[in-house]
mmCIF file of C-alpha atoms in Angstrom:
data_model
loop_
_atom_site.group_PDB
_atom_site.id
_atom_site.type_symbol
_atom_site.label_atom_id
_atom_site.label_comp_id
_atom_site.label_asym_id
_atom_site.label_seq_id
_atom_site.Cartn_x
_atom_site.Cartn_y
_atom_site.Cartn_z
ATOM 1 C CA UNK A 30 5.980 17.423 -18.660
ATOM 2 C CA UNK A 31 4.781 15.528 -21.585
ATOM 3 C CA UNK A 32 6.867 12.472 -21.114
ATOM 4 C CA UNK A 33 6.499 12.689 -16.742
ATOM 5 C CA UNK A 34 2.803 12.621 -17.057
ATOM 6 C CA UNK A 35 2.741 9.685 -20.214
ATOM 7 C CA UNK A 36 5.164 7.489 -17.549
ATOM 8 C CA UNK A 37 2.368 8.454 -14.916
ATOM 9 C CA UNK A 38 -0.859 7.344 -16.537
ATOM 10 C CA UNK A 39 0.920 4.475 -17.707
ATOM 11 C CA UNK A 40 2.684 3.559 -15.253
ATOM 12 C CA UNK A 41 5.648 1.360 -16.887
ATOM 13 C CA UNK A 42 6.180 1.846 -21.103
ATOM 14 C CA UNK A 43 9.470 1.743 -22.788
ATOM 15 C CA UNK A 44 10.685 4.428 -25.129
ATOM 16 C CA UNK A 45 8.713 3.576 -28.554
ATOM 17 C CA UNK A 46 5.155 3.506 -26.125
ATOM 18 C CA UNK A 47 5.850 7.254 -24.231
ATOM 19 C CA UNK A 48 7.073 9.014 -27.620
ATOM 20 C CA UNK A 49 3.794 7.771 -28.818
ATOM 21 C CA UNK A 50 1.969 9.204 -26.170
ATOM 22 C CA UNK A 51 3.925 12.683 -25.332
ATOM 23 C CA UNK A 52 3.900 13.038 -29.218
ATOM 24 C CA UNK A 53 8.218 13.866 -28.849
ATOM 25 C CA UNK A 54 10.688 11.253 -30.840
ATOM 26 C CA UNK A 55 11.888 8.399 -29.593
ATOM 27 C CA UNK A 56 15.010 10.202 -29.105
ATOM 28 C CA UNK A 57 13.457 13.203 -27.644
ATOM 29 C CA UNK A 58 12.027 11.399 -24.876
ATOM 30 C CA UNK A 59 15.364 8.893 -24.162
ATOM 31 C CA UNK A 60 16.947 11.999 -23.579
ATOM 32 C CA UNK A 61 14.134 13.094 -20.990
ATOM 33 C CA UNK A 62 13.736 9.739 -19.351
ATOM 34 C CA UNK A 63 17.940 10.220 -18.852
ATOM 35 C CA UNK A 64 17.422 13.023 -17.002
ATOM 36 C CA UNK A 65 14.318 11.870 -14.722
ATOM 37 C CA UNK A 66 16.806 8.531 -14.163
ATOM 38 C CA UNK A 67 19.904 11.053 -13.457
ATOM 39 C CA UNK A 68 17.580 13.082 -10.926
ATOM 40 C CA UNK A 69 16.336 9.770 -9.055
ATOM 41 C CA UNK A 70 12.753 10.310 -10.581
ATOM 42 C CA UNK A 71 12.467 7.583 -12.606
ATOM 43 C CA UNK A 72 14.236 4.044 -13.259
ATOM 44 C CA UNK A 73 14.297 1.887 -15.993
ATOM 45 C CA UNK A 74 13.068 -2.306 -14.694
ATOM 46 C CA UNK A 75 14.665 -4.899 -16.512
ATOM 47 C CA UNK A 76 13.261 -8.189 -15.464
ATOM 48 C CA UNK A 77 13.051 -11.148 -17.065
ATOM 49 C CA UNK A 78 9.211 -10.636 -17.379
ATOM 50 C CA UNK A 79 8.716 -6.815 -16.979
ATOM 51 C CA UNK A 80 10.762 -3.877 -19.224
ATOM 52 C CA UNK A 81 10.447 -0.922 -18.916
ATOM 53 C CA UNK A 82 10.612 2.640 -17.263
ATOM 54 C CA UNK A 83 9.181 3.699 -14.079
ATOM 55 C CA UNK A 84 8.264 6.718 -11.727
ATOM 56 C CA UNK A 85 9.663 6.964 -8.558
ATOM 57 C CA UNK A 86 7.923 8.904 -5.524
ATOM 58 C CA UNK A 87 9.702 12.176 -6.379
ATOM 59 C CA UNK A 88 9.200 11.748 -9.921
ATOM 60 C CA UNK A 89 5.626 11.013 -9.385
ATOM 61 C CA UNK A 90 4.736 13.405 -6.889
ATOM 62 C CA UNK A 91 5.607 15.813 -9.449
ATOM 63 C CA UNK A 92 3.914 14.290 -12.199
ATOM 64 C CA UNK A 93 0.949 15.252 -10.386
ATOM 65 C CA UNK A 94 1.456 18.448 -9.361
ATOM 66 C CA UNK A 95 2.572 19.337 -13.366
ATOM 67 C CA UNK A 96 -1.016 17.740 -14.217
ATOM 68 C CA UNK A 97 -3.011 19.127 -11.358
ATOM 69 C CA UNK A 98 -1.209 23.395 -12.201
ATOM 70 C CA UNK A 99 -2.129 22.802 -15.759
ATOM 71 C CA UNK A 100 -5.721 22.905 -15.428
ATOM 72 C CA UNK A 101 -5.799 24.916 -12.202
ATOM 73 C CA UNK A 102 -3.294 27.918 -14.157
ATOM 74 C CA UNK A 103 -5.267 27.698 -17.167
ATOM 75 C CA UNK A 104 -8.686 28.247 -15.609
ATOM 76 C CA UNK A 105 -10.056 25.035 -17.334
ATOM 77 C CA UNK A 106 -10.814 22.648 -14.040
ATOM 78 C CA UNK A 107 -14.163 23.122 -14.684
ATOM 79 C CA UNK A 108 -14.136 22.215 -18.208
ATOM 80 C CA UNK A 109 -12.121 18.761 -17.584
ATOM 81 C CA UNK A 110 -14.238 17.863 -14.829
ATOM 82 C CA UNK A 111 -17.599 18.650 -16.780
ATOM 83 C CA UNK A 112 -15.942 16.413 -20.287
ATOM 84 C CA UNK A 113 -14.636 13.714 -17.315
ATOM 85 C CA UNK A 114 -18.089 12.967 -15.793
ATOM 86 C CA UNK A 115 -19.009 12.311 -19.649
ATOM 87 C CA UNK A 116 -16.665 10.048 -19.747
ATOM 88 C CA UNK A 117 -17.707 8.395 -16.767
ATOM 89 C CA UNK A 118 -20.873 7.484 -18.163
ATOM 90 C CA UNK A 119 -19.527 5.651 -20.815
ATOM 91 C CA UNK A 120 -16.460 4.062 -18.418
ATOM 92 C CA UNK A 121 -18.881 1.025 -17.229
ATOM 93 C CA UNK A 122 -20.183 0.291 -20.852
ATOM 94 C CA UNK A 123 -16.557 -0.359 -21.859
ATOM 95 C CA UNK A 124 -15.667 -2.600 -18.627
ATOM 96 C CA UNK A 125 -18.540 -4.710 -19.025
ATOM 97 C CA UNK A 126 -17.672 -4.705 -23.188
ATOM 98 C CA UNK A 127 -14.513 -5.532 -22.189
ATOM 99 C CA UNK A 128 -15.549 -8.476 -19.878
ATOM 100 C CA UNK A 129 -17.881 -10.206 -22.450
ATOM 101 C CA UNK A 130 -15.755 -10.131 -25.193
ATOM 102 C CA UNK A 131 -13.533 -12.516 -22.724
ATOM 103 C CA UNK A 132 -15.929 -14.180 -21.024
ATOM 104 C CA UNK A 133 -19.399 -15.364 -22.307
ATOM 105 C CA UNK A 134 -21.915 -15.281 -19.493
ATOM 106 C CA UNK A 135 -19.785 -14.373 -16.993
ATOM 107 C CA UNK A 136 -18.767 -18.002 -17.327
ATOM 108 C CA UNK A 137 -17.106 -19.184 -19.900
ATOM 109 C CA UNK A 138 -14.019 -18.135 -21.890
ATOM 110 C CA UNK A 139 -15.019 -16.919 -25.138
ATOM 111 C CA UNK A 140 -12.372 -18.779 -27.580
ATOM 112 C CA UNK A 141 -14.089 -16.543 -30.534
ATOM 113 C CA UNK A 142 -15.517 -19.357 -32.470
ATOM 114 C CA UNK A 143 -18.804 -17.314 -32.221
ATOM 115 C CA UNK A 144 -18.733 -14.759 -34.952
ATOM 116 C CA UNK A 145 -22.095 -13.562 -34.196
ATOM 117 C CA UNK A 146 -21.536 -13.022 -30.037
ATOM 118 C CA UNK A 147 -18.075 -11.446 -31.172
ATOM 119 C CA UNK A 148 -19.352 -9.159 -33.547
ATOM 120 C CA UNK A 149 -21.930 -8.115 -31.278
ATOM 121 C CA UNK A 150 -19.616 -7.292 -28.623
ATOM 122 C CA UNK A 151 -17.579 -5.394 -31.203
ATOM 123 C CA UNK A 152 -20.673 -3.503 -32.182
ATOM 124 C CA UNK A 153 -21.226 -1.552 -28.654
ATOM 125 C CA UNK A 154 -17.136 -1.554 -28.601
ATOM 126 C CA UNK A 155 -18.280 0.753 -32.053
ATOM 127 C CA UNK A 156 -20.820 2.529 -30.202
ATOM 128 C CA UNK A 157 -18.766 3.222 -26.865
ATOM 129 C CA UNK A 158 -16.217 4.845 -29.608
ATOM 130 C CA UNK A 159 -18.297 7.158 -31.130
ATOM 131 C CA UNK A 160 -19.934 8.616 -28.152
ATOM 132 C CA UNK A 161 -16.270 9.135 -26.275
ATOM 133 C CA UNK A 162 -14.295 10.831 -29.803
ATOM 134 C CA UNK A 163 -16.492 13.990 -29.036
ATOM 135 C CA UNK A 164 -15.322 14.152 -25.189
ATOM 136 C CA UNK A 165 -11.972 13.819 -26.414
ATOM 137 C CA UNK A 166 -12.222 15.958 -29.274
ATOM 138 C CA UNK A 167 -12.885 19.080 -26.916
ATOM 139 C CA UNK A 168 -10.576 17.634 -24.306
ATOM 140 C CA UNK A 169 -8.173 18.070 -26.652
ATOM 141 C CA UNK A 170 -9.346 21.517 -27.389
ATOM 142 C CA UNK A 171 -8.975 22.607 -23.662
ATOM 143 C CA UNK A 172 -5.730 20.373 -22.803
ATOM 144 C CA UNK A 173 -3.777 19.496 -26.137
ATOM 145 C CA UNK A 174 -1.638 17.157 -24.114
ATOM 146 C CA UNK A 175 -4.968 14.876 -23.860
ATOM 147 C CA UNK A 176 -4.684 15.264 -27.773
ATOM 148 C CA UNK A 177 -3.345 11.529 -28.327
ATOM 149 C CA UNK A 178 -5.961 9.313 -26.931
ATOM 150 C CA UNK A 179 -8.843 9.847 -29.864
ATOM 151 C CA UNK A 180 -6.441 9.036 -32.495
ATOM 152 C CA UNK A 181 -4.906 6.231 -30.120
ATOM 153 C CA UNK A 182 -8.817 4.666 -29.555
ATOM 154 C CA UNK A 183 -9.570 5.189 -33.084
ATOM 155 C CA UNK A 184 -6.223 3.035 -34.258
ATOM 156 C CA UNK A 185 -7.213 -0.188 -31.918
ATOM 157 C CA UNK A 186 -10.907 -0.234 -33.073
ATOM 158 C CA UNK A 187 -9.670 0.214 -36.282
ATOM 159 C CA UNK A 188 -7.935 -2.781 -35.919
ATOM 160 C CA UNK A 189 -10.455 -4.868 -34.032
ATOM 161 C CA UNK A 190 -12.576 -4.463 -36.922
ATOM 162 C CA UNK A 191 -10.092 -5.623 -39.274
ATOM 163 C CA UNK A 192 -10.313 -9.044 -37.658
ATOM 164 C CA UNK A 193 -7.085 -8.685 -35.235
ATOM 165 C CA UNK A 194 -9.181 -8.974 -31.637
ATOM 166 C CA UNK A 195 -6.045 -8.783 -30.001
ATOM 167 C CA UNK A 196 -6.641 -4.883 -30.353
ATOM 168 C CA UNK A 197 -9.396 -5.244 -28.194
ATOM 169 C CA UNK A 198 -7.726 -5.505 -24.243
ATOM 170 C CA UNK A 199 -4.808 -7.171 -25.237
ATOM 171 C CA UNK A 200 -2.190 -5.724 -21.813
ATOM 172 C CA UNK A 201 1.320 -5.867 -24.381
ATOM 173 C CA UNK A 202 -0.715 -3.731 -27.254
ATOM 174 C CA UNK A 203 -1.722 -0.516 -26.942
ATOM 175 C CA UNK A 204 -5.604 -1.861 -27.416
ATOM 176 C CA UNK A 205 -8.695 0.017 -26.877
ATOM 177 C CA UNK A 206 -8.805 -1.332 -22.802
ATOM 178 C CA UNK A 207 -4.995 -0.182 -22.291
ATOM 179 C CA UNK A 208 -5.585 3.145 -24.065
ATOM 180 C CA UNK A 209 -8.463 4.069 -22.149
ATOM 181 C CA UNK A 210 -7.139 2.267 -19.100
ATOM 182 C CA UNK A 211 -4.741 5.033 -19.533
ATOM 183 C CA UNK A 212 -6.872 7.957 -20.544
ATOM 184 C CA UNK A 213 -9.351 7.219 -16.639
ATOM 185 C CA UNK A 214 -5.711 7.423 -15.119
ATOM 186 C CA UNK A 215 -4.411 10.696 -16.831
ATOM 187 C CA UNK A 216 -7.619 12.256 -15.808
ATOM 188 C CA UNK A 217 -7.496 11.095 -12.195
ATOM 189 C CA UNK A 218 -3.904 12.547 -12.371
ATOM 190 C CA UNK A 219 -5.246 15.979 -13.499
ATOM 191 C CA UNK A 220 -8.211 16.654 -11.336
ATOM 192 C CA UNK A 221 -6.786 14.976 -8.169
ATOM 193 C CA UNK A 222 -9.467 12.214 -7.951
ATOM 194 C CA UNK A 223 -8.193 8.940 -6.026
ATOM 195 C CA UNK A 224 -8.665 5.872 -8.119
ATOM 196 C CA UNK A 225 -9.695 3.787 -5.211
ATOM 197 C CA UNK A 226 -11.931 5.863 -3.814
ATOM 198 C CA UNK A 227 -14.308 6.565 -6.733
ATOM 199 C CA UNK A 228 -13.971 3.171 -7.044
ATOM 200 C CA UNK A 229 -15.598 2.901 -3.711
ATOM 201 C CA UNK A 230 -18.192 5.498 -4.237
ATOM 202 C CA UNK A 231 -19.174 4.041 -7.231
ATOM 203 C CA UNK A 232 -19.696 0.390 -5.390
ATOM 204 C CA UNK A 233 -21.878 2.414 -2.796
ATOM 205 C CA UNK A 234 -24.167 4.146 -5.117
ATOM 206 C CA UNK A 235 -24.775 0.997 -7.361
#
């Protein structure tokens, strides 16, 4: 289940990314991803540009339905949903954190020659952190498969703040954008919420 939902939320990974994520061994989840490929679940893309495995319809159909029984067998729908809307608060602070630390003003690219505009982009990226690590903490609590993401977030700021800034949304690193790109999805996943609609819903109520 581990390794069906990781492929889910992310969508395309390679071996080293989902072990990782499902918390198995590299070897753990080849052997998984053998089976989902031997089934006609998943596939594994090798393009010149894009690597990497893949769920197909059957694959993730199921995916969802695994994510969706959890919570619903478990009696804890209620509890994801109520730690999910806190997240939501905090979801636009990181997009627009995540937009100025590429683009100053809306404008221009920010090359990071500005220390001082970096640092205080870096400094709600700080803030955004702290206020999410408790959501996760008791998401973890209720769902331990949701377990990964706090450490995950903590290990990109970590290294944001040790001067790499390529931690910060970076698509090929597991930065703090892709991680919590990842966590919004997994969530979706669980409580049957449609991306694009919320998306839409959102747009109307703003």
């Amino acid at each position: 289940m581990r390794v069906l939902c990781g492929l889910r939320a992310k969508g395309m990974a390679d071996v080293g990314a989902l072990a990782q994520a499902a918390g198995l061994s590299p070897g753990q989840v080849a052997d998984v991803l053998g089976e989902l490929g031997e089934r006609n679940w998943a596939r594994y893309r090798d393009a010149s540009r894009v690597r990497g495995w893949m769920l197909l319809g059957e694959g993730r159909a199921e995916a969802e339905r695994l994510a969706a029984a959890e919570v619903e067998d478990s009696g804890l729908r209620s509890v994801v949903r109520e730690l999910y809307e806190s997240f939501r608060v905090l979801d636009p602070k990181l997009k627009t954190a995540c937009t100025d630390f590429q683009v100053k003003a809306g404008q221009t690219l920010n090359d990071h020659t500005d220390p001082h505009y970096d640092a205080e982009v870096i400094a709600r990226l700080s803030d955004i952190n702290r206020q999410v690590q408790p959501i996760l903490a008791r998401l973890a609590e209720a769902v331990d498969r949701f377990g990964h993401y706090g450490p995950r977030l903590e290990h990109a700021l970590g290294q944001v703040l040790g001067g790499d800034l390529n931690w910060f949304t970076k698509p090929s690193l597991d930065s703090y954008h892709e991680v919590w790109f990842e966590l919004h999805e997994d969530l979706l996943v669980t409580l049957g919420i449609d991306r694009a609609a919320e998306e839409v819903n959102e747009s109307a109520g703003a």
